[in-house]
Tab-separated table of N, CA and C in Angstrom:
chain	number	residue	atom	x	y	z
Z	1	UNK	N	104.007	83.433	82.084
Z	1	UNK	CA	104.761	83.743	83.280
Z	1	UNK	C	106.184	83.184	83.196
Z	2	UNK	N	106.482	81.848	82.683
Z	2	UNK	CA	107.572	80.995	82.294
Z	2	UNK	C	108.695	82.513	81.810
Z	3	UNK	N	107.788	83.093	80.421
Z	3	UNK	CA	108.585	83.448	79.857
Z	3	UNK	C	109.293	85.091	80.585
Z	4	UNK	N	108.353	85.607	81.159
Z	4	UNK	CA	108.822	86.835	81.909
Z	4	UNK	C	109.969	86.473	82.876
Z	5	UNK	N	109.517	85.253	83.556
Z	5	UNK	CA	111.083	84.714	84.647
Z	5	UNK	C	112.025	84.638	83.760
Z	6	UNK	N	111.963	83.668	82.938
Z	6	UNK	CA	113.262	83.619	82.025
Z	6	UNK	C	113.719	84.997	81.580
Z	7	UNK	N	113.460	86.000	81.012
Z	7	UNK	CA	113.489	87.179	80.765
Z	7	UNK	C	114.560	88.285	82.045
Z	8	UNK	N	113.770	87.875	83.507
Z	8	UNK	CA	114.338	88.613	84.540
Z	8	UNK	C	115.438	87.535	84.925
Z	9	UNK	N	115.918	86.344	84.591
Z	9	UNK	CA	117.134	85.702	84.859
Z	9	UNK	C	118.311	86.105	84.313
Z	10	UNK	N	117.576	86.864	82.828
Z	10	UNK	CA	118.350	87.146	81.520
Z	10	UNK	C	119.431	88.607	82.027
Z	11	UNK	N	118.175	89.354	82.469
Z	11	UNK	CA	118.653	90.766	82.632
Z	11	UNK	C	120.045	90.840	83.325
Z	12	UNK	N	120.915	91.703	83.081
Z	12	UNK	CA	121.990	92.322	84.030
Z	12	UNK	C	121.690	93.546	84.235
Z	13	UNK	N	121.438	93.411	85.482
Z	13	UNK	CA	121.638	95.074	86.014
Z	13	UNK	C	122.782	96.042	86.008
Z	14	UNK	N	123.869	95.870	85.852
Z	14	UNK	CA	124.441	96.361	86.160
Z	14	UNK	C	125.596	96.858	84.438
Z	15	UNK	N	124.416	96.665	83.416
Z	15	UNK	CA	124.962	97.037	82.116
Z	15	UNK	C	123.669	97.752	81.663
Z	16	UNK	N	123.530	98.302	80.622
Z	16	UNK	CA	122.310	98.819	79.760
Z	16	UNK	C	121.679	97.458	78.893
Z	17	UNK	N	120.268	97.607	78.834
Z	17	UNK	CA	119.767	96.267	78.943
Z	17	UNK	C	119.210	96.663	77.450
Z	18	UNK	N	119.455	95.686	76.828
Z	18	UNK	CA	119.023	95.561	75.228
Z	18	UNK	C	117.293	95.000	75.051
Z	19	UNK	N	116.654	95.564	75.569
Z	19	UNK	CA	115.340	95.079	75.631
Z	19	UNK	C	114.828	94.514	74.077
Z	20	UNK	N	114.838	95.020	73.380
Z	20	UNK	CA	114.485	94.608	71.947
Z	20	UNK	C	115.179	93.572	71.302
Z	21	UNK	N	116.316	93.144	71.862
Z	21	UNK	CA	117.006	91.671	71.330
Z	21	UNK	C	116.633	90.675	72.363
Z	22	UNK	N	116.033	91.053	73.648
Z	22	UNK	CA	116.131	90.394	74.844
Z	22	UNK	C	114.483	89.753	74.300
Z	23	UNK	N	113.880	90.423	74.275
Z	23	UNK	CA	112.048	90.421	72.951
Z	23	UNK	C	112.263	89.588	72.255
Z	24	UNK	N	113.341	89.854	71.505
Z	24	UNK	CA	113.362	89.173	70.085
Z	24	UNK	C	114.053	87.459	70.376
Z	25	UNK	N	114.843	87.465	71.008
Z	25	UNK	CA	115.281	85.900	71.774
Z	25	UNK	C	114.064	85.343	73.146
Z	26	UNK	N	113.724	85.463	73.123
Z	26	UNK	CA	112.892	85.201	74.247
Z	26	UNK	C	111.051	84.691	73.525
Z	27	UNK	N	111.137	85.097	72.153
Z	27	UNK	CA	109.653	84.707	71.616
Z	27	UNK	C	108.904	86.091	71.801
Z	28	UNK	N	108.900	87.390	72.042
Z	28	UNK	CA	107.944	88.494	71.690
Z	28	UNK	C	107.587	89.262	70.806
Z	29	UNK	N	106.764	89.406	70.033
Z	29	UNK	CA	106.483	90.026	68.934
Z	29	UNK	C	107.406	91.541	68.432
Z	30	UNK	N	107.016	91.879	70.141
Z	30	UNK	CA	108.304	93.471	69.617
Z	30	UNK	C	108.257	93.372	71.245
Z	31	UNK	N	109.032	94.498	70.969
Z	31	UNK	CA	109.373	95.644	72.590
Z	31	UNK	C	108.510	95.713	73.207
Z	32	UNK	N	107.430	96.325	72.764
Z	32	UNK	CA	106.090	97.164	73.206
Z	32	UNK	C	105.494	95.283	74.075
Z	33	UNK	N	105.191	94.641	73.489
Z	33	UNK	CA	104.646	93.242	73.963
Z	33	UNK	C	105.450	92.798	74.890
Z	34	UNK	N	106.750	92.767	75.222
Z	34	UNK	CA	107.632	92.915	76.450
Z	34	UNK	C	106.811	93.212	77.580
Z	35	UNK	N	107.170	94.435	77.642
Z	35	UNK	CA	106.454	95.792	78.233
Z	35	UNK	C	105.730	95.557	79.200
Z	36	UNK	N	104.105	94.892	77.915
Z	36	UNK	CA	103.060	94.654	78.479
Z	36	UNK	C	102.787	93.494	79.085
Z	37	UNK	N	103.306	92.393	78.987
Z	37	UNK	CA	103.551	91.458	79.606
Z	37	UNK	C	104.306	91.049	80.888
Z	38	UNK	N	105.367	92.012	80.941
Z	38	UNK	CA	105.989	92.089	82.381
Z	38	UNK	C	105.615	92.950	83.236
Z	39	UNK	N	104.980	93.950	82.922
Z	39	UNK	CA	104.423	95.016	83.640
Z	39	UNK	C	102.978	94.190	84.103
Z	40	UNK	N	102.546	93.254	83.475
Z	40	UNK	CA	101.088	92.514	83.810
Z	40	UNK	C	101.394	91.363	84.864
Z	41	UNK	N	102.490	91.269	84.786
Z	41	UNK	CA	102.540	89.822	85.466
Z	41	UNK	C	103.910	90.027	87.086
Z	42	UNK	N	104.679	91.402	86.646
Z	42	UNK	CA	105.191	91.556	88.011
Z	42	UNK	C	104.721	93.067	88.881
Z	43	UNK	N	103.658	94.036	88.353
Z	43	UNK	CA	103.249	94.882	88.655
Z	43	UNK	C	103.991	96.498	88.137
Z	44	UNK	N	105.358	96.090	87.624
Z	44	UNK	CA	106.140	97.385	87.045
Z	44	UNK	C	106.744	97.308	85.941
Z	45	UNK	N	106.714	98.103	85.242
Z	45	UNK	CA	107.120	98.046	83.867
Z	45	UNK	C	109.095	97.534	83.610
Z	46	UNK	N	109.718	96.492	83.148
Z	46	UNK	CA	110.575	96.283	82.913
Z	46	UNK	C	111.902	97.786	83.362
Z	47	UNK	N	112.072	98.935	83.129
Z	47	UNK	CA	113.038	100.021	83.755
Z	47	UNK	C	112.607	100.012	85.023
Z	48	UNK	N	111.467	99.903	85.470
Z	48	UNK	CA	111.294	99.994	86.791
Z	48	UNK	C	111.812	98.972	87.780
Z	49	UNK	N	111.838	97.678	86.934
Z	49	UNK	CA	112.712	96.592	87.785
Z	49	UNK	C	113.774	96.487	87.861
Z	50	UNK	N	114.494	96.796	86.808
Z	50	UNK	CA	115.964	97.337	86.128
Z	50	UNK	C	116.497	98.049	87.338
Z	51	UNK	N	115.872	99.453	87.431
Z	51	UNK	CA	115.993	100.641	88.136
Z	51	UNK	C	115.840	100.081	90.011
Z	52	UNK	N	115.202	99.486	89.952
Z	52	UNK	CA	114.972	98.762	91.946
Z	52	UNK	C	116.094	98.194	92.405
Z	53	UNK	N	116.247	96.970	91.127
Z	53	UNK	CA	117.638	96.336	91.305
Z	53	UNK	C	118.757	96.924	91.587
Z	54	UNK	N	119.205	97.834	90.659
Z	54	UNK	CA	120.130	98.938	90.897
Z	54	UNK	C	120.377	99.670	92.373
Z	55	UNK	N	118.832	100.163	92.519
Z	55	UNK	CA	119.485	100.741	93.834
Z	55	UNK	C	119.569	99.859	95.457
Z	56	UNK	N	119.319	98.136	95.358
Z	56	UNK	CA	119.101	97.772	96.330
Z	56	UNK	C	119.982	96.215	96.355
Z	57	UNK	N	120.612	96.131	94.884
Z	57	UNK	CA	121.924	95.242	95.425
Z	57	UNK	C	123.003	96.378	95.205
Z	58	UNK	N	124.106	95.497	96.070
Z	58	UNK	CA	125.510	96.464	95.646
Z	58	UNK	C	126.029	96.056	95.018
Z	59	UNK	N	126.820	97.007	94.375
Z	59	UNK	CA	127.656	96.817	93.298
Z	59	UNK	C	128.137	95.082	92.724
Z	60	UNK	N	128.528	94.617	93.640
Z	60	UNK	CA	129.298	93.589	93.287
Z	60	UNK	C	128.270	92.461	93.130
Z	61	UNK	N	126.572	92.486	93.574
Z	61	UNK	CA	125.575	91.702	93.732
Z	61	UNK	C	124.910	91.350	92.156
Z	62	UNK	N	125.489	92.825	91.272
Z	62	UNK	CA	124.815	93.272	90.256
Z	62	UNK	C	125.219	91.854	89.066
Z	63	UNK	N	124.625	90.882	89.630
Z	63	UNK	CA	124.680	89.618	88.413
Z	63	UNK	C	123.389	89.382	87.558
Z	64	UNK	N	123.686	88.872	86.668
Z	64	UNK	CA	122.493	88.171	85.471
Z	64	UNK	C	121.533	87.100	86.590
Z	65	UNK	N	120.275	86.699	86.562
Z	65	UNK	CA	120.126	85.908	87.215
Z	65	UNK	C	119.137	86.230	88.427
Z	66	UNK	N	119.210	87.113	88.958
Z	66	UNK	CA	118.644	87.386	90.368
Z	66	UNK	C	117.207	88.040	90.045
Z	67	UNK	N	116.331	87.133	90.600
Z	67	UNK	CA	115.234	87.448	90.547
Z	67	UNK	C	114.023	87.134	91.763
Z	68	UNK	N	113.568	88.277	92.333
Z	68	UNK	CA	113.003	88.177	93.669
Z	68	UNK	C	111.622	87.799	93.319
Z	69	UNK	N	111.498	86.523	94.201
Z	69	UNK	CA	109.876	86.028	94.294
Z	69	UNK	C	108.962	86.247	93.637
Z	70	UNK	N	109.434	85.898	92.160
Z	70	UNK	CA	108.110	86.714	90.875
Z	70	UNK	C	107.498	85.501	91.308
């Protein structure tokens, strides 16, 4: 769980998100193990959180860091 928070602190929404280097710094075997691990532990698959964020901060909210009540 440690490592999925750290992961959603990592993300910026508001750029295209390098998931496979974000894997690869973070300790995951590949992409695919990402995936399955954040999709297990916050209920939606990593684009889907990406994609929420996007449409529900504004523009200027869109920082690294923000992560709701995992």
């Amino acid at each position: 769980m440690l490592r999925v928070r750290r992961l959603l602190e990592q993300i910026d929404v508001s750029d295209r998100v390098a998931w496979t280097r974000l894997a690869a710094d973070l300790g995951w075997y590949d992409q695919a193990h990402l995936i399955r691990d954040v999709t297990r532990h916050t209920g939606v698959p990593p684009s889907a959180y990406v994609a929420a964020q996007r449409r529900f901060l504004a523009p200027d909210d869109l920082t690294p860091g923000f992560v709701p009540g995992v």
